[in-house]
Amino acid sequence: PLPPPKPAASATPAAALPAPLDNTRSVLVIDDDPHTRDLMVRFLQKEGFSPQTAADGRQGLLMAQQLRPALITLDVMMPEVDGWSVLTALKADPALADIPVMMITMTEEHDKGFALGASEFLTKPVDYPRLSSLLREYCPTPGDRPVLVVEDDEITRHLLRRNLEREGYTVAVAPNGRAALELIRLRLPSIILLDLMMPEMDGFAFAQAVRGRKDLRDVPVIVLTAKDLTEEDKARLTGSVTGILQKQTLTPENLQSELRAALARHLPAQPKA
């Protein structure tokens, strides 16, 4: 394990970090150059993000664990713990592995970075228009991403809706697959959270119906279930769902992580207002 970070006067003190109110707009900047950090902070704030900064790799890893940001920008050339080591550690941590990491570099080692799990590369001096475009791609505004919750249990529906709206998402709810298809007719969702065991039209039939529609084929479907899935169940879901989460172990944190990962993989870049 890496030792605790050394304090850095010009970076955000890790021990004093407040939890961001909206992690979907939180960006962690890991860079040893104070001038670069300052420029990035001002740019990110102008773009509507909540930036936090770390002056070295050790501090960056600690802050990533505390913040769980929506995105990380990571300098490659840093003393003691370089960007490659930080990237490797991030991708080895299941709680952080889905966070997109943009490498900021003066080198051309793109193949190495992609092999280690980097999402994008930016060359110093930073091309800020390109960074703006990438931010819109990887961190779309939550309100632009309606989440459809398909769940027959009223209490679970309420809890999911409350947690998602607290994170800034627009939420629609349906008690079964048939009602969900009616809602979709009115407004296409960007992601679907799906229970399996429901009356009228269960999750299996709904997932197949969604994948049978051309306008819904690219919409991520995440199953939330208390059912112990058999091999037959898994076979029925193969190709129809993006992920499966067990309700018994579901937490707001791992739900948010799954949502961010699915949206980053499937959403196109949003046009700038």
PDB file of C-alpha atoms in Angstrom, residues 140-244:
ATOM      1  CA  PRO A 140     -23.361  14.698 -19.143  1.00  0.00           C
ATOM      2  CA  THR A 141     -25.683  16.832 -17.050  1.00  0.00           C
ATOM      3  CA  PRO A 142     -27.723  14.469 -14.844  1.00  0.00           C
ATOM      4  CA  GLY A 143     -30.979  16.226 -15.694  1.00  0.00           C
ATOM      5  CA  ASP A 144     -30.404  15.308 -19.338  1.00  0.00           C
ATOM      6  CA  ARG A 145     -30.341  11.615 -18.444  1.00  0.00           C
ATOM      7  CA  PRO A 146     -33.808  10.396 -17.491  1.00  0.00           C
ATOM      8  CA  VAL A 147     -33.623   7.203 -15.471  1.00  0.00           C
ATOM      9  CA  LEU A 148     -36.564   4.825 -15.799  1.00  0.00           C
ATOM     10  CA  VAL A 149     -37.114   2.714 -12.677  1.00  0.00           C
ATOM     11  CA  VAL A 150     -39.230  -0.381 -13.374  1.00  0.00           C
ATOM     12  CA  GLU A 151     -40.107  -1.895  -9.997  1.00  0.00           C
ATOM     13  CA  ASP A 152     -43.355  -3.297  -8.570  1.00  0.00           C
ATOM     14  CA  ASP A 153     -42.508  -2.720  -4.898  1.00  0.00           C
ATOM     15  CA  GLU A 154     -43.699   0.746  -3.915  1.00  0.00           C
ATOM     16  CA  ILE A 155     -41.180   1.244  -1.096  1.00  0.00           C
ATOM     17  CA  THR A 156     -38.246   0.260  -3.308  1.00  0.00           C
ATOM     18  CA  ARG A 157     -39.494   2.554  -6.077  1.00  0.00           C
ATOM     19  CA  HIS A 158     -39.707   5.443  -3.631  1.00  0.00           C
ATOM     20  CA  LEU A 159     -36.217   4.840  -2.215  1.00  0.00           C
ATOM     21  CA  LEU A 160     -34.627   4.551  -5.646  1.00  0.00           C
ATOM     22  CA  ARG A 161     -36.377   7.669  -6.876  1.00  0.00           C
ATOM     23  CA  ARG A 162     -35.367   9.678  -3.822  1.00  0.00           C
ATOM     24  CA  ASN A 163     -31.717   8.613  -4.041  1.00  0.00           C
ATOM     25  CA  LEU A 164     -31.492   9.277  -7.766  1.00  0.00           C
ATOM     26  CA  GLU A 165     -33.179  12.669  -7.593  1.00  0.00           C
ATOM     27  CA  ARG A 166     -30.832  13.627  -4.771  1.00  0.00           C
ATOM     28  CA  GLU A 167     -27.980  13.017  -7.226  1.00  0.00           C
ATOM     29  CA  GLY A 168     -29.615  15.280  -9.808  1.00  0.00           C
ATOM     30  CA  TYR A 169     -31.197  12.704 -12.110  1.00  0.00           C
ATOM     31  CA  THR A 170     -34.598  13.054 -13.710  1.00  0.00           C
ATOM     32  CA  VAL A 171     -36.562   9.940 -12.754  1.00  0.00           C
ATOM     33  CA  ALA A 172     -39.629   8.180 -14.135  1.00  0.00           C
ATOM     34  CA  VAL A 173     -41.126   5.136 -12.407  1.00  0.00           C
ATOM     35  CA  ALA A 174     -43.304   2.245 -13.533  1.00  0.00           C
ATOM     36  CA  PRO A 175     -44.727  -0.698 -11.524  1.00  0.00           C
ATOM     37  CA  ASN A 176     -44.245  -3.280 -14.290  1.00  0.00           C
ATOM     38  CA  GLY A 177     -42.922  -3.787 -17.785  1.00  0.00           C
ATOM     39  CA  ARG A 178     -46.162  -2.965 -19.551  1.00  0.00           C
ATOM     40  CA  ALA A 179     -46.490   0.381 -17.774  1.00  0.00           C
ATOM     41  CA  ALA A 180     -42.821   1.088 -18.497  1.00  0.00           C
ATOM     42  CA  LEU A 181     -43.342   0.602 -22.230  1.00  0.00           C
ATOM     43  CA  GLU A 182     -46.175   3.134 -22.080  1.00  0.00           C
ATOM     44  CA  LEU A 183     -43.862   5.650 -20.401  1.00  0.00           C
ATOM     45  CA  ILE A 184     -41.172   4.997 -22.993  1.00  0.00           C
ATOM     46  CA  ARG A 185     -43.691   5.806 -25.703  1.00  0.00           C
ATOM     47  CA  LEU A 186     -43.911   9.305 -24.207  1.00  0.00           C
ATOM     48  CA  ARG A 187     -40.198   9.814 -23.523  1.00  0.00           C
ATOM     49  CA  LEU A 188     -37.170   7.682 -24.268  1.00  0.00           C
ATOM     50  CA  PRO A 189     -34.970   7.030 -21.216  1.00  0.00           C
ATOM     51  CA  SER A 190     -31.203   7.082 -21.271  1.00  0.00           C
ATOM     52  CA  ILE A 191     -30.925   4.241 -18.767  1.00  0.00           C
ATOM     53  CA  ILE A 192     -33.303   1.698 -17.210  1.00  0.00           C
ATOM     54  CA  LEU A 193     -33.189   0.139 -13.734  1.00  0.00           C
ATOM     55  CA  LEU A 194     -35.171  -3.072 -13.940  1.00  0.00           C
ATOM     56  CA  ASP A 195     -36.672  -5.447 -11.397  1.00  0.00           C
ATOM     57  CA  LEU A 196     -37.233  -8.981 -12.682  1.00  0.00           C
ATOM     58  CA  MET A 197     -40.148 -10.376 -10.691  1.00  0.00           C
ATOM     59  CA  MET A 198     -43.181  -8.212 -11.519  1.00  0.00           C
ATOM     60  CA  PRO A 199     -46.851  -8.810 -12.390  1.00  0.00           C
ATOM     61  CA  GLU A 200     -48.355  -8.390 -15.881  1.00  0.00           C
ATOM     62  CA  MET A 201     -45.001  -8.124 -17.671  1.00  0.00           C
ATOM     63  CA  ASP A 202     -41.894  -9.266 -15.819  1.00  0.00           C
ATOM     64  CA  GLY A 203     -38.343  -8.024 -16.264  1.00  0.00           C
ATOM     65  CA  PHE A 204     -37.306 -10.858 -18.565  1.00  0.00           C
ATOM     66  CA  ALA A 205     -40.064 -10.098 -21.068  1.00  0.00           C
ATOM     67  CA  PHE A 206     -39.488  -6.358 -20.758  1.00  0.00           C
ATOM     68  CA  ALA A 207     -35.740  -6.660 -21.406  1.00  0.00           C
ATOM     69  CA  GLN A 208     -36.397  -8.694 -24.536  1.00  0.00           C
ATOM     70  CA  ALA A 209     -38.982  -6.157 -25.707  1.00  0.00           C
ATOM     71  CA  VAL A 210     -36.503  -3.313 -25.211  1.00  0.00           C
ATOM     72  CA  ARG A 211     -33.773  -5.038 -27.198  1.00  0.00           C
ATOM     73  CA  GLY A 212     -36.270  -5.758 -29.953  1.00  0.00           C
ATOM     74  CA  ARG A 213     -36.788  -2.049 -30.553  1.00  0.00           C
ATOM     75  CA  LYS A 214     -34.251  -0.221 -32.683  1.00  0.00           C
ATOM     76  CA  ASP A 215     -34.663   3.051 -30.754  1.00  0.00           C
ATOM     77  CA  LEU A 216     -33.894   1.307 -27.443  1.00  0.00           C
ATOM     78  CA  ARG A 217     -31.079  -1.056 -28.395  1.00  0.00           C
ATOM     79  CA  ASP A 218     -28.380   1.284 -27.090  1.00  0.00           C
ATOM     80  CA  VAL A 219     -30.174   2.149 -23.836  1.00  0.00           C
ATOM     81  CA  PRO A 220     -28.357   0.529 -20.883  1.00  0.00           C
ATOM     82  CA  VAL A 221     -30.533  -1.791 -18.784  1.00  0.00           C
ATOM     83  CA  ILE A 222     -29.326  -2.549 -15.257  1.00  0.00           C
ATOM     84  CA  VAL A 223     -31.146  -5.320 -13.417  1.00  0.00           C
ATOM     85  CA  LEU A 224     -31.831  -4.848  -9.697  1.00  0.00           C
ATOM     86  CA  THR A 225     -33.012  -8.124  -8.245  1.00  0.00           C
ATOM     87  CA  ALA A 226     -33.378 -10.092  -5.026  1.00  0.00           C
ATOM     88  CA  LYS A 227     -33.710 -13.301  -7.033  1.00  0.00           C
ATOM     89  CA  ASP A 228     -30.949 -15.903  -7.031  1.00  0.00           C
ATOM     90  CA  LEU A 229     -30.428 -16.163 -10.755  1.00  0.00           C
ATOM     91  CA  THR A 230     -30.162 -19.610 -12.279  1.00  0.00           C
ATOM     92  CA  GLU A 231     -28.034 -20.359 -15.314  1.00  0.00           C
ATOM     93  CA  GLU A 232     -31.249 -20.354 -17.332  1.00  0.00           C
ATOM     94  CA  ASP A 233     -32.129 -16.891 -15.983  1.00  0.00           C
ATOM     95  CA  LYS A 234     -28.690 -15.572 -16.905  1.00  0.00           C
ATOM     96  CA  ALA A 235     -28.978 -17.052 -20.378  1.00  0.00           C
ATOM     97  CA  ARG A 236     -32.315 -15.288 -20.876  1.00  0.00           C
ATOM     98  CA  LEU A 237     -30.735 -11.971 -19.896  1.00  0.00           C
ATOM     99  CA  THR A 238     -27.562 -12.350 -21.947  1.00  0.00           C
ATOM    100  CA  GLY A 239     -27.399  -9.655 -24.588  1.00  0.00           C
ATOM    101  CA  SER A 240     -30.377  -7.819 -23.115  1.00  0.00           C
ATOM    102  CA  VAL A 241     -28.939  -6.189 -19.988  1.00  0.00           C
ATOM    103  CA  THR A 242     -25.849  -4.141 -19.208  1.00  0.00           C
ATOM    104  CA  GLY A 243     -25.376  -5.249 -15.619  1.00  0.00           C
ATOM    105  CA  ILE A 244     -26.958  -7.101 -12.703  1.00  0.00           C
TER     106      ILE A 244
END
